[in-house]
C-alpha cells in the first residue's frame, strides 16, 4: 500500500497530545495482532527496552512498565502503588497537572501535603527544605517536569538534590517532556517517571509508560490500591511471568504505532535532535507572535520548548472561539488556556510539526487578527 495515497489530516494539531503523527505511524495500525503470540510479544519486549533508554543510560537499575489508559491512569498507578499505607506525599504544584497528582492521592486516601508556588512561579526550594525538615512523615515527593498548563519547565535536578538529601522517594511526571527534552533520570536521582504514548514520542493515544528504579518498584509489591492499576503486578507479568505479555487486553494497534514512533525518533537523531526541532519551533513561534503584538504568559527563562501560553489580546473584539475557528479553517488547531490567573491561549510545538509549519501558522495568525481591523 502506498501510504502517500492516504488523505492528509484536515488540520495540523498544535496541541500537547494527542498530536499530529506521521502517516507511517498511522499506517502501521492497519493490521491486527494476537496478544499471546510471539510476534506481538517480541514487539512489546523491544519497545520496553527502547523506551527505557530514552529515560536513562542506566538500564540495569531501571526498568519500564506499560499501562493501559491515558497518561493520568499511569500517574494513578504510580501514586497508588509506590506509597505504603503509612506514607505521606508532598506534592510540588504550579499548575493543574501538579494539582491532579494531589487529587489522585487524596482520592486514594493517601496523606497529602501540597506546596503550591502558583501558576507562574517555579517551586520554592527553600520552602521544600523547610517542609522536609519540619515533617518527617513525608516519604515521597512529586513534581511535574513540563507543567503543560502553562508551558513552565520545572527544575527536576535541583528539586531532586534536596529530595535525596532527605532520603525521600522521588516521582516526576515527565508526561510532556520524555523523548522531547534530554535528561537522565539516574543522574537526576529520580525513582519513577511517567509518559504516555501520545506526547513527545509522537505515537497515538492508548497507554502510558512508567520508568521505575527496580529497587523501588520491588517495594511496591502488595501496596496497590487498585487491581487494574497495580504497577508491580503489571511489571511482573510483562517482565518475569510472561515477557512481553500484558495483564488484561493490551492496546495492540497503539503499541505497534508506538514502536514505529520510536523508530522515527531514532531516525530523526534521537532525543537531542527532537529537542532541537521543538526548540526551533518554539523560538520561531514566540518571535513571530511577538512581532504580531502578542505577549507570552511566562518569562523566557521559565519557558519549555513544548507548549507556550500567550495572553489574550486586550481588545473588546477578541474572542478565542472566533480566533480558533479562523485558524482551524486555515489548517491549524490551537489550544484554549488553562491557567486561572490570566486570560490566555496555548500553542503547542510538539508532534510532526516543523519550523516551516510554524511559519505558515504565523501567516495564518496574521490574517486572522480580525479585532485589529
Ligand atoms: C498530558 C499530560 C498528562 C496526562 O493527561 P491524560 O489526558 O491523562 O493523557 C499528565 N501530566 C502532564 C504534565 C501532561 O502534559
Coordinates of C-alpha atoms and ligand atoms in Angstrom, one line a residue:
X1 CA 0.0 0.0 0.0
X2 CA 1.3 3.5 -0.8
X3 CA 0.7 5.4 2.3
X4 CA 1.1 8.7 0.4
X5 CA -2.3 7.9 -1.2
X6 CA -3.9 8.2 2.2
X7 CA -5.8 11.5 2.7
X8 CA -4.0 14.2 4.7
X9 CA -5.2 15.2 8.1
X10 CA -7.6 18.2 7.6
X11 CA -5.5 20.3 10.0
X12 CA -2.3 20.3 12.0
X13 CA -2.8 19.7 15.7
X14 CA -0.8 22.3 17.7
X15 CA -1.9 20.7 21.0
X16 CA 0.1 18.9 23.6
X17 CA -1.3 15.5 22.8
X18 CA -2.9 13.8 21.1
X19 CA -0.8 15.5 18.5
X20 CA 0.0 15.3 14.8
X21 CA 1.6 12.0 13.9
X22 CA 3.2 10.8 10.7
X23 CA 1.4 8.9 8.1
X24 CA 3.8 6.0 8.7
X25 CA 2.8 5.8 12.4
X26 CA -0.8 5.8 11.5
X27 CA -0.4 3.3 8.7
X28 CA 1.2 0.5 10.8
X29 CA -2.1 0.2 12.6
X30 CA -3.6 -1.3 9.5
X31 CA -3.2 -4.9 10.8
X32 CA -4.3 -7.0 13.7
X33 CA -2.2 -8.7 16.3
X34 CA -2.6 -11.6 18.7
X35 CA -1.6 -10.7 22.2
X36 CA -0.1 -14.0 23.3
X37 CA 1.7 -14.7 20.0
X38 CA 5.5 -14.4 19.9
X39 CA 5.3 -11.8 17.0
X40 CA 3.5 -9.4 19.2
X41 CA 5.3 -10.1 22.5
X42 CA 8.7 -9.5 20.8
X43 CA 7.5 -6.0 19.8
X44 CA 6.4 -5.3 23.4
X45 CA 9.8 -6.5 24.8
X46 CA 11.8 -4.5 22.3
X47 CA 9.6 -1.4 22.9
X48 CA 10.1 -1.7 26.7
X49 CA 13.9 -1.8 26.2
X50 CA 14.0 1.1 23.7
X51 CA 11.7 3.4 25.8
X52 CA 13.8 2.7 28.9
X53 CA 16.9 4.0 27.1
X54 CA 15.2 7.3 26.4
X55 CA 14.9 7.9 30.1
X56 CA 18.3 6.7 31.3
X57 CA 21.6 5.1 30.3
X58 CA 21.4 3.0 33.5
X59 CA 19.3 0.2 32.1
X60 CA 20.3 -2.1 35.0
X61 CA 19.0 0.0 37.8
X62 CA 15.8 0.9 36.0
X63 CA 13.0 -0.9 34.2
X64 CA 9.9 0.1 32.2
X65 CA 6.3 -0.8 32.7
X66 CA 3.4 -0.2 30.2
X67 CA -0.1 0.6 31.4
X68 CA -3.4 0.8 29.6
X69 CA -5.2 4.1 29.6
X70 CA -4.3 7.7 29.1
X71 CA -1.4 9.3 31.0
X72 CA -3.4 10.0 34.1
X73 CA -4.0 6.3 34.6
X74 CA -0.3 5.7 34.8
X75 CA 0.2 8.6 37.2
X76 CA -2.5 7.0 39.3
X77 CA -0.8 3.6 39.0
X78 CA 2.4 5.1 40.4
X79 CA 0.8 7.1 43.2
X80 CA -1.4 4.2 44.2
X81 CA 1.4 1.6 44.1
X82 CA 4.5 3.3 45.4
X83 CA 3.2 4.9 48.7
X84 CA 2.8 2.5 51.6
X85 CA -0.2 2.7 53.9
X86 CA 1.6 4.9 56.4
X87 CA 3.3 7.0 53.8
X88 CA 2.8 10.7 53.1
X89 CA 3.2 12.5 49.8
X90 CA 4.5 16.0 49.3
X91 CA 3.2 17.5 46.0
X92 CA 5.1 20.4 44.5
X93 CA 2.5 22.1 42.3
X94 CA 2.4 25.0 39.9
X95 CA -0.4 24.1 37.6
X96 CA -3.3 21.7 37.0
X97 CA -1.2 18.6 36.5
X98 CA 0.5 19.1 39.8
X99 CA -2.9 19.6 41.4
X100 CA -4.1 16.4 39.7
X101 CA -1.4 14.4 41.4
X102 CA -2.7 15.7 44.7
X103 CA -6.3 14.9 43.7
X104 CA -5.3 11.3 42.9
X105 CA -3.5 10.9 46.2
X106 CA -6.5 12.2 48.2
X107 CA -8.9 10.0 46.2
X108 CA -6.8 7.1 47.4
X109 CA -6.9 8.3 51.0
X110 CA -3.1 8.9 51.0
X111 CA -1.9 11.6 53.4
X112 CA -1.0 14.5 51.1
X113 CA 0.6 17.9 51.5
X114 CA 0.8 20.4 48.7
X115 CA 3.4 23.2 48.3
X116 CA 1.8 25.3 45.6
X117 CA 4.0 28.1 44.2
X118 CA 1.3 29.5 41.9
X119 CA 0.9 29.0 38.2
X120 CA 3.6 31.5 37.2
X121 CA 6.4 30.6 39.6
X122 CA 8.8 27.7 39.9
X123 CA 8.8 25.6 43.1
X124 CA 10.1 27.3 46.2
X125 CA 13.3 25.3 47.1
X126 CA 13.7 26.9 50.5
X127 CA 10.2 26.0 51.4
X128 CA 10.8 22.5 50.2
X129 CA 13.7 22.1 52.5
X130 CA 11.8 23.6 55.4
X131 CA 8.8 21.3 54.8
X132 CA 11.0 18.2 54.7
X133 CA 12.7 19.3 57.9
X134 CA 9.5 20.0 59.7
X135 CA 7.5 17.0 58.6
X136 CA 9.5 13.7 58.9
X137 CA 6.3 11.7 58.0
X138 CA 6.8 12.7 54.4
X139 CA 8.0 9.7 52.5
X140 CA 7.5 10.7 48.8
X141 CA 7.8 13.9 46.8
X142 CA 6.3 14.6 43.4
X143 CA 6.9 17.2 40.7
X144 CA 5.7 17.8 37.2
X145 CA 8.6 18.4 34.7
X146 CA 7.0 20.4 32.0
X147 CA 3.8 21.8 33.5
X148 CA 1.7 21.7 30.4
X149 CA -0.9 24.0 32.0
X150 CA 1.4 27.0 31.3
X151 CA 4.5 25.5 29.5
X152 CA 6.7 26.0 32.5
X153 CA 9.8 23.8 32.8
X154 CA 10.4 22.8 36.4
X155 CA 13.9 22.2 37.8
X156 CA 13.9 18.5 38.4
X157 CA 17.6 18.2 39.1
X158 CA 17.6 21.0 41.8
X159 CA 14.5 19.5 43.5
X160 CA 15.9 16.0 43.2
X161 CA 19.1 17.0 45.1
X162 CA 17.1 18.2 48.1
X163 CA 14.6 15.3 48.0
X164 CA 17.5 12.8 48.1
X165 CA 19.4 14.7 50.8
X166 CA 16.3 13.9 52.9
X167 CA 16.1 10.3 51.6
X168 CA 12.7 10.5 50.1
X169 CA 11.3 8.6 47.1
X170 CA 11.0 11.0 44.1
X171 CA 8.4 10.8 41.4
X172 CA 8.4 13.1 38.4
X173 CA 5.5 13.5 35.9
X174 CA 7.6 13.7 32.7
X175 CA 4.5 13.2 30.5
X176 CA 5.1 16.1 28.2
X177 CA 8.9 16.0 28.2
X178 CA 10.2 12.5 28.0
X179 CA 11.5 11.9 24.4
X180 CA 11.4 15.7 23.7
X181 CA 13.8 17.1 26.3
X182 CA 17.1 15.3 27.1
X183 CA 17.7 14.3 30.7
X184 CA 18.8 11.1 32.5
X185 CA 16.7 10.0 35.5
X186 CA 19.6 8.2 37.1
X187 CA 21.7 11.4 37.0
X188 CA 18.8 13.4 38.4
X189 CA 18.2 10.7 41.1
X190 CA 14.5 10.2 40.2
X191 CA 12.8 6.9 41.2
X192 CA 9.7 7.0 39.0
X193 CA 8.7 8.9 35.8
X194 CA 5.7 8.6 33.6
X195 CA 4.9 9.5 30.0
X196 CA 2.2 8.4 27.6
X197 CA 2.1 7.1 24.0
X198 CA 0.8 10.4 22.6
X199 CA 3.2 13.1 23.7
X200 CA 6.8 13.7 22.6
X201 CA 7.4 10.2 21.3
X202 CA 4.7 11.0 18.8
X203 CA 2.6 7.9 18.9
X204 CA -1.2 7.7 19.1
X205 CA -3.2 7.6 22.5
X206 CA -3.9 4.5 24.4
X207 CA -1.3 3.7 27.0
X208 CA 1.2 5.1 29.5
X209 CA 4.9 4.3 30.2
X210 CA 6.4 4.2 33.6
X211 CA 10.1 4.1 34.1
X212 CA 11.0 2.9 37.6
X213 CA 14.0 2.2 39.7
X214 CA 13.9 -1.5 40.1
X215 CA 14.7 -1.4 43.8
X216 CA 11.8 1.0 44.4
X217 CA 9.4 -0.9 42.1
X218 CA 10.1 -4.1 44.0
X219 CA 8.9 -2.4 47.2
X220 CA 5.5 -1.8 45.6
X221 CA 4.6 -5.5 45.8
X222 CA 1.2 -5.8 47.6
X223 CA 0.8 -2.0 48.1
X224 CA -1.5 -1.1 45.2
X225 CA -4.9 0.3 46.0
X226 CA -6.4 -0.8 42.7
X227 CA -6.2 -4.2 40.9
X228 CA -6.0 -2.9 37.3
X229 CA -3.6 -0.2 38.2
X230 CA -1.2 -2.4 40.2
X231 CA 2.1 -1.3 38.9
X232 CA 4.1 -4.1 40.5
X233 CA 1.8 -6.8 39.2
X234 CA 1.7 -5.3 35.7
X235 CA 5.5 -5.3 35.6
X236 CA 5.8 -8.8 37.0
X237 CA 3.5 -10.1 34.2
X238 CA 5.3 -8.4 31.3
X239 CA 8.8 -8.7 32.7
X240 CA 9.0 -12.0 34.6
X241 CA 6.0 -14.3 34.3
X242 CA 5.4 -14.0 30.5
X243 CA 7.8 -11.5 29.0
X244 CA 6.0 -9.2 26.5
X245 CA 2.5 -10.1 27.7
X246 CA 0.3 -7.5 29.3
X247 CA -2.1 -8.3 32.1
X248 CA -5.5 -7.9 30.6
X249 CA -6.1 -6.8 27.0
X250 CA -3.3 -4.6 25.6
X251 CA -3.9 -1.8 23.1
X252 CA -2.3 -3.7 20.2
X253 CA -2.6 -1.2 17.4
X254 CA -1.4 1.6 19.6
X255 CA 1.6 -0.4 20.7
X256 CA 2.5 -1.1 17.1
X257 CA 2.2 2.6 16.2
X258 CA 4.3 3.5 19.2
X259 CA 7.0 1.1 18.1
X260 CA 7.1 2.8 14.7
X261 CA 7.2 6.2 16.5
X262 CA 10.3 5.1 18.5
X263 CA 12.0 4.1 15.2
X264 CA 11.2 7.5 13.7
X265 CA 12.5 9.2 16.8
X266 CA 15.8 7.3 16.3
X267 CA 15.8 8.2 12.6
X268 CA 15.4 11.9 13.5
X269 CA 18.6 11.6 15.5
X270 CA 17.2 10.8 19.0
X271 CA 16.0 13.0 21.8
X272 CA 18.7 15.7 21.3
X273 CA 17.7 16.3 17.7
X274 CA 14.0 16.3 18.5
X275 CA 14.7 18.8 21.3
X276 CA 16.4 21.0 18.8
X277 CA 13.4 20.8 16.4
X278 CA 10.9 21.6 19.2
X279 CA 13.1 24.4 20.4
X280 CA 13.4 25.9 16.9
X281 CA 9.6 25.6 16.6
X282 CA 9.1 27.4 19.9
X283 CA 11.6 30.2 19.2
X284 CA 10.2 30.8 15.7
X285 CA 6.7 30.9 17.2
X286 CA 7.4 33.3 20.0
X287 CA 9.4 35.6 17.9
X288 CA 6.7 35.8 15.2
X289 CA 3.9 36.2 17.7
X290 CA 5.7 39.0 19.5
X291 CA 6.2 40.7 16.2
X292 CA 2.4 40.5 15.8
X293 CA 1.9 42.1 19.2
X294 CA 1.2 39.0 21.4
X295 CA 2.8 38.6 24.8
X296 CA 3.8 35.3 26.5
X297 CA 2.4 34.4 29.9
X298 CA 5.8 33.3 31.2
X299 CA 9.2 34.9 31.1
X300 CA 11.5 33.2 28.6
X301 CA 13.7 31.8 31.5
X302 CA 10.8 29.5 32.7
X303 CA 9.6 28.5 29.3
X304 CA 9.8 25.0 27.9
X305 CA 10.0 24.2 24.2
X306 CA 6.9 22.1 24.4
X307 CA 4.0 24.5 24.6
X308 CA 3.6 28.3 25.0
X309 CA 0.9 30.3 26.7
X310 CA 0.0 33.6 25.2
X311 CA -2.1 36.3 26.8
X312 CA -5.3 37.1 25.1
X313 CA -5.1 40.4 23.2
X314 CA -6.6 43.2 25.2
X315 CA -9.3 44.0 22.7
X316 CA -13.1 44.1 23.2
X317 CA -13.5 42.5 19.8
X318 CA -11.3 39.4 20.6
X319 CA -13.0 36.0 21.1
X320 CA -11.0 32.8 21.5
X321 CA -13.6 30.8 19.7
X322 CA -13.6 33.1 16.6
X323 CA -9.9 33.1 16.5
X324 CA -9.8 29.3 16.9
X325 CA -12.3 28.8 14.1
X326 CA -10.4 31.0 11.7
X327 CA -7.1 29.2 12.4
X328 CA -8.8 25.8 12.1
X329 CA -10.3 26.8 8.7
X330 CA -6.7 27.6 7.6
X331 CA -5.4 24.2 8.8
X332 CA -4.2 24.8 12.4
X333 CA -5.8 23.7 15.7
X334 CA -4.6 25.7 18.7
X335 CA -5.5 25.1 22.4
X336 CA -7.5 27.0 25.0
X337 CA -5.7 28.5 28.0
X338 CA -5.8 26.5 31.3
X339 CA -4.4 29.0 33.8
X340 CA -6.8 30.6 36.3
X341 CA -4.7 33.7 36.9
X342 CA -4.8 35.2 33.4
X343 CA -6.8 35.0 30.2
X344 CA -4.7 33.1 27.7
X345 CA -4.5 30.5 24.9
X346 CA -1.8 28.0 24.1
X347 CA 0.1 26.8 21.1
X348 CA 2.0 23.5 21.2
X349 CA 5.2 22.8 19.3
X350 CA 5.3 19.0 19.7
X351 CA 4.3 16.3 17.2
X352 CA 5.1 16.0 13.5
X353 CA 5.5 19.8 13.3
X354 CA 8.4 21.7 11.7
X355 CA 9.6 25.3 11.7
X356 CA 8.0 25.7 8.2
X357 CA 4.7 24.8 9.7
X358 CA 5.2 27.4 12.4
X359 CA 5.9 30.0 9.7
X360 CA 2.7 29.1 7.9
X361 CA 0.9 29.3 11.2
X362 CA 2.2 32.8 11.8
X363 CA 0.9 33.9 8.3
X364 CA -2.5 32.4 9.3
X365 CA -2.5 34.2 12.6
X366 CA -1.6 37.5 10.9
X367 CA -4.6 37.4 8.6
X368 CA -6.9 36.1 11.4
X369 CA -6.5 39.1 13.7
X370 CA -9.9 40.5 12.9
X371 CA -10.0 42.5 16.1
X372 CA -7.3 44.7 14.7
X373 CA -9.2 45.8 11.6
Ligands
LIG1 C1 -0.9 15.2 29.1 C2 -0.5 15.2 30.5 C3 -0.9 14.3 31.5 C4 -1.9 13.2 31.3 O1 -3.0 13.6 30.6 P1 -4.0 12.5 30.0 O2 -5.1 13.3 29.5 O3 -4.5 11.6 31.1 O4 -3.2 11.7 29.0 C5 -0.4 14.4 32.8 N1 0.6 15.3 33.0 C6 1.0 16.2 32.1 C7 2.1 17.2 32.5 C8 0.5 16.2 30.8 O5 1.0 17.0 29.9

